[in-house]
Each structure stands twice: as structure tokens, then as C-alpha cells.
PDB file of C-alpha atoms in Angstrom:
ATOM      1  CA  UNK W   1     163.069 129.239 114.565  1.00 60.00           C
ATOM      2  CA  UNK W   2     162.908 125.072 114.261  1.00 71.00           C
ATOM      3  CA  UNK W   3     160.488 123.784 112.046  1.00 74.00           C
ATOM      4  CA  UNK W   4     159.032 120.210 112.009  1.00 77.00           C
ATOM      5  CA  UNK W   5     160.756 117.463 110.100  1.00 76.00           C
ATOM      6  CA  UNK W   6     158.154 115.775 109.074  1.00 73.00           C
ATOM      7  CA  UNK W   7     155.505 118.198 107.613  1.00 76.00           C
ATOM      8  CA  UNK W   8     158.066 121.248 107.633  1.00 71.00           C
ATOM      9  CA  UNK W   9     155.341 123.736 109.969  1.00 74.00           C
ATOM     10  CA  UNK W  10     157.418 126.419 111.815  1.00 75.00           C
ATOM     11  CA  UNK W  11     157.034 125.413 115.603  1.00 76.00           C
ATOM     12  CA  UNK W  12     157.445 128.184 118.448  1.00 76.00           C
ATOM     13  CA  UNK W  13     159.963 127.433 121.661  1.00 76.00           C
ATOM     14  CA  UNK W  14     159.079 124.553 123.579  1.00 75.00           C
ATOM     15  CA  UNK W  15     156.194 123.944 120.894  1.00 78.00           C
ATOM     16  CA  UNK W  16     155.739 120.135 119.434  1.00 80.00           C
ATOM     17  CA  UNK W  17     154.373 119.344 116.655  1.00 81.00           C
ATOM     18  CA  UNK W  18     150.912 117.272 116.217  1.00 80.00           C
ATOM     19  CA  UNK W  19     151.090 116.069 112.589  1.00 81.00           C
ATOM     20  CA  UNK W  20     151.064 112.287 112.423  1.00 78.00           C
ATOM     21  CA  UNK W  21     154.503 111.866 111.739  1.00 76.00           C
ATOM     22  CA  UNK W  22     155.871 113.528 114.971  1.00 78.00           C
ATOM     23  CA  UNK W  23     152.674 112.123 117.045  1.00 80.00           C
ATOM     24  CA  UNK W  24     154.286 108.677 115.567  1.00 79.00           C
ATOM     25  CA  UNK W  25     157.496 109.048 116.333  1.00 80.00           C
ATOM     26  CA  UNK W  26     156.953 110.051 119.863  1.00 81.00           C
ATOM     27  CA  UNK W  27     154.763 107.207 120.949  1.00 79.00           C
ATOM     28  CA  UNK W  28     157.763 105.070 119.108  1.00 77.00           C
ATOM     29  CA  UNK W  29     159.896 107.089 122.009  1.00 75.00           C
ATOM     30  CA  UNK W  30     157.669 106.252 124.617  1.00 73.00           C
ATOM     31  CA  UNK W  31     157.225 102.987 124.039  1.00 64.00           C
ATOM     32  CA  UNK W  32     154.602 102.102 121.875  1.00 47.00           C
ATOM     33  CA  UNK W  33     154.607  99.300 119.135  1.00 45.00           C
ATOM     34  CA  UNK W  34     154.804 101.029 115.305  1.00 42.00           C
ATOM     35  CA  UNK W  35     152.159  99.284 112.762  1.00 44.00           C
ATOM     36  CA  UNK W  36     153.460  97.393 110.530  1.00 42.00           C
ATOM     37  CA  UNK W  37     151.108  98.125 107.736  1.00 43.00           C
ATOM     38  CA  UNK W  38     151.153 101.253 105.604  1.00 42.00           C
ATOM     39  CA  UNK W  39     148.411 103.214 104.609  1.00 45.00           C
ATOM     40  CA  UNK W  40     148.135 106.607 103.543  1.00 44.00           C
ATOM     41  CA  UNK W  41     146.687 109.765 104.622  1.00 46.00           C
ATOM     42  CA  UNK W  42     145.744 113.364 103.622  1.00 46.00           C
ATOM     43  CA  UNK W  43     147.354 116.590 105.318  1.00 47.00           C
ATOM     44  CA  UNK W  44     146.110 120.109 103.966  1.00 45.00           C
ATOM     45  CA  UNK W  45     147.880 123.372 104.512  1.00 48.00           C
ATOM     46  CA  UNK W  46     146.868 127.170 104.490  1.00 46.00           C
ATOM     47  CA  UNK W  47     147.456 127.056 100.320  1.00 45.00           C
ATOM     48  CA  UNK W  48     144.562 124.895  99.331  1.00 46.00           C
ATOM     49  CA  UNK W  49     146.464 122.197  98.463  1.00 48.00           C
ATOM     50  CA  UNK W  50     146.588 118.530 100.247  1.00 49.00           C
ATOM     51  CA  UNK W  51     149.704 116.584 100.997  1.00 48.00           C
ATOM     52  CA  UNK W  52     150.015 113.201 101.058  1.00 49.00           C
ATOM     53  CA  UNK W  53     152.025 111.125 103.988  1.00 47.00           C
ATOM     54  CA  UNK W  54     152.754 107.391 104.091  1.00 48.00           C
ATOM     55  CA  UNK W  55     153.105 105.934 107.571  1.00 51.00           C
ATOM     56  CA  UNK W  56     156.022 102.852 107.971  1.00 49.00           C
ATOM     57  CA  UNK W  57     157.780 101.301 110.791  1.00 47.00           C
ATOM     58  CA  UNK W  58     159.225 104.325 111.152  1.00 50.00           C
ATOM     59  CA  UNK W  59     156.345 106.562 111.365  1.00 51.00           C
ATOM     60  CA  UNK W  60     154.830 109.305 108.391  1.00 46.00           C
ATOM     61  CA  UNK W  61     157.220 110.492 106.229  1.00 46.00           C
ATOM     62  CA  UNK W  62     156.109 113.387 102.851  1.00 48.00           C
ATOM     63  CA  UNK W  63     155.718 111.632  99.829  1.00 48.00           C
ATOM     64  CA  UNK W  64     154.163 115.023  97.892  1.00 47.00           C
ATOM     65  CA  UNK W  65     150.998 116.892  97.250  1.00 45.00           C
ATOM     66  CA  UNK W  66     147.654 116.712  95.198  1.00 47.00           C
ATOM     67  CA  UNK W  67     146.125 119.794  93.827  1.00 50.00           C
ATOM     68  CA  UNK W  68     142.578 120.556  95.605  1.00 56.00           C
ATOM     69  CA  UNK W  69     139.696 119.161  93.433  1.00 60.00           C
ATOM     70  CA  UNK W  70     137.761 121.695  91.706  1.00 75.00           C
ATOM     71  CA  UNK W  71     134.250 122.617  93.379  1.00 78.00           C
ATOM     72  CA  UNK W  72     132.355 121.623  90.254  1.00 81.00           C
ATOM     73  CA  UNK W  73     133.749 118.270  89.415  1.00 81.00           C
ATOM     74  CA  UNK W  74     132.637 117.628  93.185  1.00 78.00           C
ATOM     75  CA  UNK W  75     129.702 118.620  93.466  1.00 80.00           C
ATOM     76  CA  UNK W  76     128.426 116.692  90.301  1.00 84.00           C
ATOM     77  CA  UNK W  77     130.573 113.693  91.331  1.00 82.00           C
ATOM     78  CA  UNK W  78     128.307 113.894  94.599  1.00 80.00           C
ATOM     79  CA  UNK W  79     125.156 114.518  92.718  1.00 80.00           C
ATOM     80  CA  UNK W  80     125.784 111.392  90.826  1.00 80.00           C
ATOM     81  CA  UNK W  81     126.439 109.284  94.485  1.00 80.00           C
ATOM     82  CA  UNK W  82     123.339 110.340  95.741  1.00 74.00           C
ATOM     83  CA  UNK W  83     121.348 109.260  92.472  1.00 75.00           C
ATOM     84  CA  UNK W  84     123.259 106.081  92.157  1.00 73.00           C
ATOM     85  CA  UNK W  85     122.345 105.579  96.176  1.00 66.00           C
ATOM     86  CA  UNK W  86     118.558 106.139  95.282  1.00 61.00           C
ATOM     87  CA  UNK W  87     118.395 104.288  92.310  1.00 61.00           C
ATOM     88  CA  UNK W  88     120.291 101.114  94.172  1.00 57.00           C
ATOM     89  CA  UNK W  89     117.648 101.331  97.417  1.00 51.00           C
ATOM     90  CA  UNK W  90     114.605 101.314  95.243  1.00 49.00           C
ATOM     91  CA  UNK W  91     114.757  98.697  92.462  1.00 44.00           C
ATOM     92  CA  UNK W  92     115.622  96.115  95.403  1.00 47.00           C
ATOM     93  CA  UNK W  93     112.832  97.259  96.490  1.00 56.00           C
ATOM     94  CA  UNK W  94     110.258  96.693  93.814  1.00 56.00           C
ATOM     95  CA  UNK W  95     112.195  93.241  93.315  1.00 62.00           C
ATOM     96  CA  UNK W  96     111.664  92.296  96.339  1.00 75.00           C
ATOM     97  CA  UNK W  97     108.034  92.983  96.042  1.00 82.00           C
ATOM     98  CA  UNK W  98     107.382  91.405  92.866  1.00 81.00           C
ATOM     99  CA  UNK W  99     109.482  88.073  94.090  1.00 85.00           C
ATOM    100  CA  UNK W 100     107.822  87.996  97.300  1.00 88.00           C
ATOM    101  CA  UNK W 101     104.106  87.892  95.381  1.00 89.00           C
ATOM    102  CA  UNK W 102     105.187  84.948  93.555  1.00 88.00           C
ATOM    103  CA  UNK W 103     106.332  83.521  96.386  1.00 90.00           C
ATOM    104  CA  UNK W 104     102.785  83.756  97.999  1.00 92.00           C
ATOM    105  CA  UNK W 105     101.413  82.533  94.448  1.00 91.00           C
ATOM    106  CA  UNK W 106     103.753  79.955  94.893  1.00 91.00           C
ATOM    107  CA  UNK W 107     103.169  78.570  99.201  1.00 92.00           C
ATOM    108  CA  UNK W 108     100.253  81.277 100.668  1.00 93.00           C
ATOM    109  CA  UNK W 109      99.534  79.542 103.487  1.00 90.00           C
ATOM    110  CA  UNK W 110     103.199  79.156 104.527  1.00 90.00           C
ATOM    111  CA  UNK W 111     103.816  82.603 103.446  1.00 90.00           C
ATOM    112  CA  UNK W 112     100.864  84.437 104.974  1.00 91.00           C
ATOM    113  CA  UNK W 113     101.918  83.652 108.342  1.00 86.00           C
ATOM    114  CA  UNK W 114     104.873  85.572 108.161  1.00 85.00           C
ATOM    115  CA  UNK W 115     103.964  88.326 105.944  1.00 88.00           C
ATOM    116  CA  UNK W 116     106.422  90.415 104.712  1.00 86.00           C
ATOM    117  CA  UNK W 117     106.376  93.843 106.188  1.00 86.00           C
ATOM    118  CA  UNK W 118     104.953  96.832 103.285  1.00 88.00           C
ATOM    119  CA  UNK W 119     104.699 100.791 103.870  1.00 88.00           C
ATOM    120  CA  UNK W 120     100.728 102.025 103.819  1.00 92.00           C
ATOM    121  CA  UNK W 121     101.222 103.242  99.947  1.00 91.00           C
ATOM    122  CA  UNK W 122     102.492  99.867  98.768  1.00 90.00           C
ATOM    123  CA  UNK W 123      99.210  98.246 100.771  1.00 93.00           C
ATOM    124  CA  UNK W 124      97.361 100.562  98.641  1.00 94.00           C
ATOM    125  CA  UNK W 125      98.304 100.211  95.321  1.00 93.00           C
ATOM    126  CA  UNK W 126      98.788  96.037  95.337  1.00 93.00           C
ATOM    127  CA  UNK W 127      94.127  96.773  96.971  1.00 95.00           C
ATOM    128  CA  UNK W 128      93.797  98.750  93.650  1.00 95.00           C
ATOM    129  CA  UNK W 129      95.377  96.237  91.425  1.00 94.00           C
ATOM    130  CA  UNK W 130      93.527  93.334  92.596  1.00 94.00           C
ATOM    131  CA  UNK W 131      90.496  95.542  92.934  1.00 94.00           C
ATOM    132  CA  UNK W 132      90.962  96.391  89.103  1.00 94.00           C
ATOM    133  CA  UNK W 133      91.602  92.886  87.756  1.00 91.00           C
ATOM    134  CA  UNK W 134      88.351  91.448  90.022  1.00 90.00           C
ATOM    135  CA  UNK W 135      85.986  94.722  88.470  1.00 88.00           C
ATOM    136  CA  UNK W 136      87.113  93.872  85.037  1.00 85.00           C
ATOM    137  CA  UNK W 137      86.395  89.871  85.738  1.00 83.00           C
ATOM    138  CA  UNK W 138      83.179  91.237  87.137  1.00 81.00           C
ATOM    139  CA  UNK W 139      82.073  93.144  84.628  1.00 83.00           C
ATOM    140  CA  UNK W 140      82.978  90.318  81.775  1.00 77.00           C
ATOM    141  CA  UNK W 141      80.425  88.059  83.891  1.00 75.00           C
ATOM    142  CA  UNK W 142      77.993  90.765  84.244  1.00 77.00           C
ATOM    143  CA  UNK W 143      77.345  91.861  80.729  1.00 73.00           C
ATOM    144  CA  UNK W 144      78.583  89.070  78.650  1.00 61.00           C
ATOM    145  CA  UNK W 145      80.873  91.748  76.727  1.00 54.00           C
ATOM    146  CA  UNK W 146      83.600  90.385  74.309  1.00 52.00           C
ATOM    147  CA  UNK W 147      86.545  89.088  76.176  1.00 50.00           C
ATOM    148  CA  UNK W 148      89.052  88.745  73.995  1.00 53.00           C
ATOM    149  CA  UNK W 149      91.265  91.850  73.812  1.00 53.00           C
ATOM    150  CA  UNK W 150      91.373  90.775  69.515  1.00 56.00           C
ATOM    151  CA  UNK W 151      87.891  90.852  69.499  1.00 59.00           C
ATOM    152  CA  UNK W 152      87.480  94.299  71.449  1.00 55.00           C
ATOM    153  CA  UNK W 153      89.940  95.569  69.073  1.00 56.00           C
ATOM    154  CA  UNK W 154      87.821  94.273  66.137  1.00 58.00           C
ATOM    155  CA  UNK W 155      84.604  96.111  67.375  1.00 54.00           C
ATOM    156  CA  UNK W 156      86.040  99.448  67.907  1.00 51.00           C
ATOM    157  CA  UNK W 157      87.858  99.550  64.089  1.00 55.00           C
ATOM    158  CA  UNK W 158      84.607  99.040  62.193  1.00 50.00           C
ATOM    159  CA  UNK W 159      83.011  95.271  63.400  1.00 49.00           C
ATOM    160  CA  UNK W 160      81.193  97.134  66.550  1.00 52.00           C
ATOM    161  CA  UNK W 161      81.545 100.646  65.633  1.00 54.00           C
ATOM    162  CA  UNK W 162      79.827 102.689  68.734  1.00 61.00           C
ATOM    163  CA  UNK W 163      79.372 100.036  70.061  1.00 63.00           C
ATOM    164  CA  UNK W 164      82.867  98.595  70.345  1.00 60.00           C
ATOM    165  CA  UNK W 165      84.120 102.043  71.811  1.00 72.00           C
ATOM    166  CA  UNK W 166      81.710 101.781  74.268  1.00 76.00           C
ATOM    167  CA  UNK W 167      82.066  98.385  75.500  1.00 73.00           C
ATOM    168  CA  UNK W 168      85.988  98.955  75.939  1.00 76.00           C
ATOM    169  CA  UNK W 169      84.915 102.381  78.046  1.00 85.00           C
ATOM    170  CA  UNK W 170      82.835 100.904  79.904  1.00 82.00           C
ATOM    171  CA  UNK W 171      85.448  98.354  81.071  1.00 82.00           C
ATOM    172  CA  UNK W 172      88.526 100.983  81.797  1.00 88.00           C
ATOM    173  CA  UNK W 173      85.586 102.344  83.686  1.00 91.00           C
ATOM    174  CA  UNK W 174      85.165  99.073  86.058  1.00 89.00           C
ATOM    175  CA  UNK W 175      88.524  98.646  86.106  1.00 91.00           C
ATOM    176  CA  UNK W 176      89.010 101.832  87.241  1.00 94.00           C
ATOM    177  CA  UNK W 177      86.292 101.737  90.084  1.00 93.00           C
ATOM    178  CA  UNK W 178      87.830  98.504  90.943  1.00 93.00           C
ATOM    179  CA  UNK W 179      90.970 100.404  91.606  1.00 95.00           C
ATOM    180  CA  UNK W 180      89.346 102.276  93.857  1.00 95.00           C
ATOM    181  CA  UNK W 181      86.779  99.476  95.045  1.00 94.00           C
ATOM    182  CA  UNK W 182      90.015  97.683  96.119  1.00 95.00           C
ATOM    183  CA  UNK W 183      91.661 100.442  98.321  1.00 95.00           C
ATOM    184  CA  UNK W 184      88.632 100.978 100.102  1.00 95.00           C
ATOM    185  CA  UNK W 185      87.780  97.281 100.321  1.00 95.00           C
ATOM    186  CA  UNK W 186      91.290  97.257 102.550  1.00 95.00           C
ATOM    187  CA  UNK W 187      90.498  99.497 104.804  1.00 96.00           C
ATOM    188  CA  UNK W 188      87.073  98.452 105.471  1.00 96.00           C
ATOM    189  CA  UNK W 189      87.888  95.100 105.709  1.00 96.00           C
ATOM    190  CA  UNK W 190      91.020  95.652 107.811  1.00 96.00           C
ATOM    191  CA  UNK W 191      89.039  98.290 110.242  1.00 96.00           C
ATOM    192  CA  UNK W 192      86.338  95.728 111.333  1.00 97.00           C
ATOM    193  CA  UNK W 193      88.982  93.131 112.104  1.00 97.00           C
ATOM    194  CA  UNK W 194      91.126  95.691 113.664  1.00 96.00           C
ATOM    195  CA  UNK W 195      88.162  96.594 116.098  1.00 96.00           C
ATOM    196  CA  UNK W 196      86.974  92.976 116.979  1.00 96.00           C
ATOM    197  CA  UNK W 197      91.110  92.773 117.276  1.00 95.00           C
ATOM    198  CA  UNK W 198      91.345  95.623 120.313  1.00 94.00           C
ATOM    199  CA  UNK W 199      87.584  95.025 122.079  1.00 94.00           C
ATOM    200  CA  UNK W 200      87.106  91.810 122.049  1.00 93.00           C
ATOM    201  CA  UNK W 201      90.628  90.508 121.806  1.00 94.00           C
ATOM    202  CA  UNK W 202      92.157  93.176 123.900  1.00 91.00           C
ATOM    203  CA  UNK W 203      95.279  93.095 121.836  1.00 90.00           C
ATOM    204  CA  UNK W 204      96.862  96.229 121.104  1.00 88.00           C
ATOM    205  CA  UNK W 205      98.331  95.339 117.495  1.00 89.00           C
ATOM    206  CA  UNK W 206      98.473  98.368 115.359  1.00 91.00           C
ATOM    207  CA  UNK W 207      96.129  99.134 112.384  1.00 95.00           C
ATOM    208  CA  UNK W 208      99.173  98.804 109.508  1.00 93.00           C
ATOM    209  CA  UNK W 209     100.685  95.248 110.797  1.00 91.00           C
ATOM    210  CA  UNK W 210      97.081  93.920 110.595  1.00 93.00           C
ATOM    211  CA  UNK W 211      96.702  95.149 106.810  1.00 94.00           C
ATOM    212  CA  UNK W 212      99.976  93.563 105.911  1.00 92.00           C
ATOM    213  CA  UNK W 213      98.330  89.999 106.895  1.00 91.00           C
ATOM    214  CA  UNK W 214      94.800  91.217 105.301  1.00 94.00           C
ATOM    215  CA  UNK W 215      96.328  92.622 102.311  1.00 94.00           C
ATOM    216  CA  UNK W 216      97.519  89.446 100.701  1.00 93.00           C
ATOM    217  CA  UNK W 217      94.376  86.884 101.220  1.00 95.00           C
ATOM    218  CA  UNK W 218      93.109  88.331  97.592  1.00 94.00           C
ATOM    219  CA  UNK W 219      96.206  87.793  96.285  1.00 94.00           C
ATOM    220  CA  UNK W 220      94.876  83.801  94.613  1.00 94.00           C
ATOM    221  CA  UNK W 221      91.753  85.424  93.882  1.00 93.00           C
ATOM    222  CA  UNK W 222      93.042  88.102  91.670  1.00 93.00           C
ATOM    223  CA  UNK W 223      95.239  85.469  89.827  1.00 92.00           C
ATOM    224  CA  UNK W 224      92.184  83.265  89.372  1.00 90.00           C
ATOM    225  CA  UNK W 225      90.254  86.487  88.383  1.00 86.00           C
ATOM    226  CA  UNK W 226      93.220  87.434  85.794  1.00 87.00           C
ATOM    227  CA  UNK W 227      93.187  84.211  84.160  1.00 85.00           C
ATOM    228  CA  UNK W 228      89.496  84.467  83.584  1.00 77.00           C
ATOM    229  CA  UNK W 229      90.194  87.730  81.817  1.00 73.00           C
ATOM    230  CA  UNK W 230      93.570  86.579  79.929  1.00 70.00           C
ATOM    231  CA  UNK W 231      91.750  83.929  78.197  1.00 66.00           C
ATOM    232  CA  UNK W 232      89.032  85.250  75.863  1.00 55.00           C
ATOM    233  CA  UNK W 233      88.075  81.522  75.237  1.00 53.00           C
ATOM    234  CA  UNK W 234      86.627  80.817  79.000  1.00 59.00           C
ATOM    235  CA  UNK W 235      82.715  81.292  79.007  1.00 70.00           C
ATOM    236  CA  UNK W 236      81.192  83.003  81.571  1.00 73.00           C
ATOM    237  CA  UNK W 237      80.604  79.669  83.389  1.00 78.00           C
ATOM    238  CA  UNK W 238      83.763  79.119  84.166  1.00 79.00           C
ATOM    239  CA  UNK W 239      84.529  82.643  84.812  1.00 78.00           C
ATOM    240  CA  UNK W 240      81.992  82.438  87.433  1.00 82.00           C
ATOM    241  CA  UNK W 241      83.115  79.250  89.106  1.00 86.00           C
ATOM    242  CA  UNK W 242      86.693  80.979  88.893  1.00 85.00           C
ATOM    243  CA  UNK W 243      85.416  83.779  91.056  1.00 85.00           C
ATOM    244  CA  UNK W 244      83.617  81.808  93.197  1.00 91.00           C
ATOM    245  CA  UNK W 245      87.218  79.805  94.184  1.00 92.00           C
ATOM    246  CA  UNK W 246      89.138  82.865  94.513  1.00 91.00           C
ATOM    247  CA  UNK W 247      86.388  83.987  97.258  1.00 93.00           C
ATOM    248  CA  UNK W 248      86.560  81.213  98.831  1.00 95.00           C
ATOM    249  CA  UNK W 249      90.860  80.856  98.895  1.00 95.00           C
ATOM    250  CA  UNK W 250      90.019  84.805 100.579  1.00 95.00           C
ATOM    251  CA  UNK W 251      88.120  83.358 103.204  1.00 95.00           C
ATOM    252  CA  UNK W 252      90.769  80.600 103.930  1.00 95.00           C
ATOM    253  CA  UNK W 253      93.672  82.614 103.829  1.00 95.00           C
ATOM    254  CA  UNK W 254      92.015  84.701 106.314  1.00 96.00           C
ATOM    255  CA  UNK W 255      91.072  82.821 108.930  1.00 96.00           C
ATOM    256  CA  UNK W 256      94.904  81.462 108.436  1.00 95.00           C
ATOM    257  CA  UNK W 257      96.454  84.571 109.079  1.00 94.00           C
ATOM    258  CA  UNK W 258      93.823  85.590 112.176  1.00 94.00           C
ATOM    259  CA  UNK W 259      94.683  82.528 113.773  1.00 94.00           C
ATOM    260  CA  UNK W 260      98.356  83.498 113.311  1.00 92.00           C
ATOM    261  CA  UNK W 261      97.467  86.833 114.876  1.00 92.00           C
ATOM    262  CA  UNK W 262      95.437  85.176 117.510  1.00 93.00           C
ATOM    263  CA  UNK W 263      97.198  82.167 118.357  1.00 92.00           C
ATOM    264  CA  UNK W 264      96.980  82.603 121.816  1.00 91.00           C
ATOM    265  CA  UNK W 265      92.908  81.796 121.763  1.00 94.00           C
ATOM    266  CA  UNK W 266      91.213  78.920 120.885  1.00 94.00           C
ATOM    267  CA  UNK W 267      90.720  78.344 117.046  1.00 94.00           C
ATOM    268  CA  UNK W 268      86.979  78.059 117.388  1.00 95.00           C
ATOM    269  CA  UNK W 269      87.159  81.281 118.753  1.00 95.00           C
ATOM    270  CA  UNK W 270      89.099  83.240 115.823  1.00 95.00           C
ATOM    271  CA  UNK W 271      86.712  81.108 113.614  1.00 96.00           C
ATOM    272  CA  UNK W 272      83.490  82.731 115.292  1.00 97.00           C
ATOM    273  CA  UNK W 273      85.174  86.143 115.450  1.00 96.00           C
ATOM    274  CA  UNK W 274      85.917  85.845 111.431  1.00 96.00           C
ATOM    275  CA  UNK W 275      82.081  85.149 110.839  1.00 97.00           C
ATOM    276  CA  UNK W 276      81.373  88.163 112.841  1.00 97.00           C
ATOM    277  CA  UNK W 277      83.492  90.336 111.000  1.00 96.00           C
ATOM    278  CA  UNK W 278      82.275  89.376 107.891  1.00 96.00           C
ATOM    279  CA  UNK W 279      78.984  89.741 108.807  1.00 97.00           C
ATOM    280  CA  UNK W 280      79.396  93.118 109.700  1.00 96.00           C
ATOM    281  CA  UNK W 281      81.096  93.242 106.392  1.00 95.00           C
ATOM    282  CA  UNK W 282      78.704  92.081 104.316  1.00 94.00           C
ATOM    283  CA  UNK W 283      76.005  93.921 105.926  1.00 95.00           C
ATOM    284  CA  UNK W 284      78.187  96.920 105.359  1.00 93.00           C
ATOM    285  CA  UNK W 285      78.572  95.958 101.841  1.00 91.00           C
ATOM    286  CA  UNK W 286      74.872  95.379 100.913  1.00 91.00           C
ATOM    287  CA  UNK W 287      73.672  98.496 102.546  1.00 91.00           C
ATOM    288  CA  UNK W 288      75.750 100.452 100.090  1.00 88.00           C
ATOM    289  CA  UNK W 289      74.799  98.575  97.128  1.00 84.00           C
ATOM    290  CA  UNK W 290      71.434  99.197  98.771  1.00 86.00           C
ATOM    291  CA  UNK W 291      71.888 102.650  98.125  1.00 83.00           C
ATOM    292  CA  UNK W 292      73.489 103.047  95.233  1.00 75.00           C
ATOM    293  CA  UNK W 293      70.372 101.224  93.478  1.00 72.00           C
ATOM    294  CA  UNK W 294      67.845 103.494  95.142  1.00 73.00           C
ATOM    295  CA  UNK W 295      69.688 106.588  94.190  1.00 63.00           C
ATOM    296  CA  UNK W 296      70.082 105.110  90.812  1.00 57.00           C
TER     297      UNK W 296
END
């Protein structure tokens, strides 16, 4: 019985071979140009191992064998791919967010009409920060409390005693419901717009794409808000006039990004349709304080 000259398999009568060396040498017969580069490439057989061939001018010719890699080594050599793979899609990820915010600290009118594209959850949490920087501002201007983190620190060790424990509570508390304040703020304020958007508009622009534009007019404010609660030498003055800019930057940077959304109308027209949504927001808004006061 013949046997192949290139890989050395046993071959029945009339039988050809179809390992790259004889699949090589016969389109060499029948005309076909050989490659002039080499590479290599891996051939196993019925024992488990692997051998190696290295293709020329001439075609593939044996040049030995590698041992089979052991099923352990492999699988954790795998195991480490896959967590290098995850750990190389997501801090790009947060990079990119954190560069992009500065960039909109940086230009936000430029940037908030072509707003960068984020997943529900990352909508979410950047409401809840902002929401929890503007309660804490909020709740400095409301009750005059120290705010200095030094001097919070000095009431709770023995300058404020109850007191200072429970002026610090108190404000992880409105931060906290600012948190939440903020993540329902979004969706409330991005719903009323997104309903003016498909019944008066009749556009048909999805609920998320709207938030990503909505999502980032508080961005200034929050900065304006954090620097009012940075610096414990700002009186409440300024803290208020602070607050009062950052509302107003809101405002602006969203009638900017409606106008984006609606450029195909009249800008007197988005301009009417943002005072009716914020009517209807603010009426929304005052009905629940409304409540809240009689139930308190």
C-alpha cells in the first residue's frame, strides 16, 4: 500500500491525498502559481498530537510535531482572554464618559447638539449625581448648616455634639433624595417633552435618544451647584445666585438641544413648545410639593 509523501497517511488504490502539501503540489501540476511567502500551519493526527508543515515554492513539506496542550493550561489561558477582553471594553468606556463630560464643561452648546450616545443605566446614574450635588446645595441654602466639610467634622467630635451628627445626617439624607430626585427628574422631564415631541410634532423619535439630549442640560448647573458646596467660604448669597445661573444655563441648553431635535420648525415654535412643557412641568412639580406639605 502507497502512502503520502508529504504527511506519510496510508492512501487506498486510486486514492489522493488532501493534506496541503499534495493539494499544493497538484495545483503546481495543473498550472497554478506557488506563493512565494511561507507561513506555517497545524496538521493533527489520530494520536493527539499536532504536526507542523511549512509551505515554500515548492509546496508543504514536515518540519515535526508539538505535543497537544494540556486541557488545564487552556482553559485558564482562555479564562484570562476573556477577563482581559472585559476589562479592555469597559475602562474605555468609563474614559470615554468622564472625557466627554469635560468636554461639555468645556463647549455645551457645541457639544449638546451632537450628544454622545449613553445606555438607559448610564442616563440614570449621571440624573442621580447631579440630583445629589443640587439636594446637598439645596439644603446648605435652606438651613444655613455649616458648609465646610472641617467645620462639620468639628461639630460631630465634640464642638456640635448631637447636633453635629445630626446636621451631617440630615445632609447624606438630601443628598440621597437628590439621588433619587434626579432620576426621576429625567424621566419626568424627558416624558413631557417626549409627548409634545410625538402629538404635536408628529415625530416618531424614540424615548432614550431624547434623554441623551435632556440628560446633559444640568450638567453646568451641577458644576455651579458643586462649587457652591466645595467652598465652605461662599455665603448663602452667593450660593443662591449660583443656583439661580445653573437654572437658567438648564433652560438654555434646552431649548438648544430641542431646536436641534426640531430643526425642521420654526424656532419660535420649539420656543413656545419649551414653555409648554415646562409649564406642565412645573405644575407637575408644585402639585407634589403641594402634597407632600399637606401630608406633612
Amino acid at each position: 500500500m502507497r502512502s503520502c509523501i508529504y504527511c506519510g497517511r496510508e492512501l487506498a488504490e486510486g486514492e489522493k491525498c488532501s493534506c496541503p502539501g499534495a493539494a499544493a503540489r497538484r495545483a503546481a501540476k495543473d498550472g497554478g502559481s506557488a506563493s512565494q511567502n511561507t507561513d506555517t500551519s497545524t496538521q493533527y493526527n489520530n494520536s493527539g498530537t499536532n504536526t507542523q508543515y511549512t509551505r515554500n515554492e515548492n509546496g508543504y513539506y514536515r518540519t515535526g510535531y508539538t505535543q497537544a496542550e494540556n486541557p488545564l493550561k487552556r482553559k485558564w489561558n482562555r479564562y484570562k482572554a476573556k477577563r482581559q477582553a472585559a476589562k479592555s471594553q469597559r475602562t474605555p468606556e468609563m474614559r470615554g464618559i468622564f472625557s466627554y463630560i469635560y468636554r461639555f464643561i468645556k463647549s455645551p452648546a457645541t457639544e449638546i447638539a451632537n450628544p454622545r450616545a449613553f445606555s438607559m443605566p448610564q442616563m440614570l446614574l449621571i440624573a442621580a449625581i447631579q440630583g445629589a450635588v443640587i439636594g446637598l446645595c439645596v439644603y446648605f441654602v435652606n438651613t444655613g448648616a455649616p458648609r465646610g466639610w472641617l467645620r462639620a467634622i468639628a461639630n460631630i467630635i465634640g464642638f456640635g455634639g448631637t447636633t453635629g451628627f445630626r446636621s451631617v445626617l440630615h445632609a447624606v439624607e438630601a443628598a440621597l433624595s437628590g439621588a433619587l430626585g434626579g432620576g426621576f427628574f429625567l424621566l419626568i422631564h424627558t416624558g413631557i417633552f417626549w409627548l409634545i415631541n410625538r402629538f404635536i410634532f408628529r415625530s416618531r423619535t424614540g424615548f432614550t435618544p431624547l434623554a441623551q439630549r435632556l440628560v446633559l442640560t444640568n450638567i453646568p448647573f451641577t458644576a455651579l451647584a458643586a462649587i457652591g458646596v466645595a467652598f465652605s467660604f461662599i455665603s448663602t448669597t452667593t450660593l443662591m445666585i449660583l443656583l439661580m445661573c445653573g437654572a437658567l444655563s438648564s433652560f438654555i441648553l434646552t431649548y438648544i438641544s430641542l431646536n436641534e431635535e426640531w430643526s425642521s420648525y420654526s424656532e419660535s415654535r420649539v420656543l413656545y413648545a419649551l414653555m409648554l412643557g415646562y409649564f406642565i412641568l412645573f405644575t407637575f412639580i408644585f402639585s407634589l410639593l403641594r402634597v407632600s406639605v399637606i401630608g406633612g
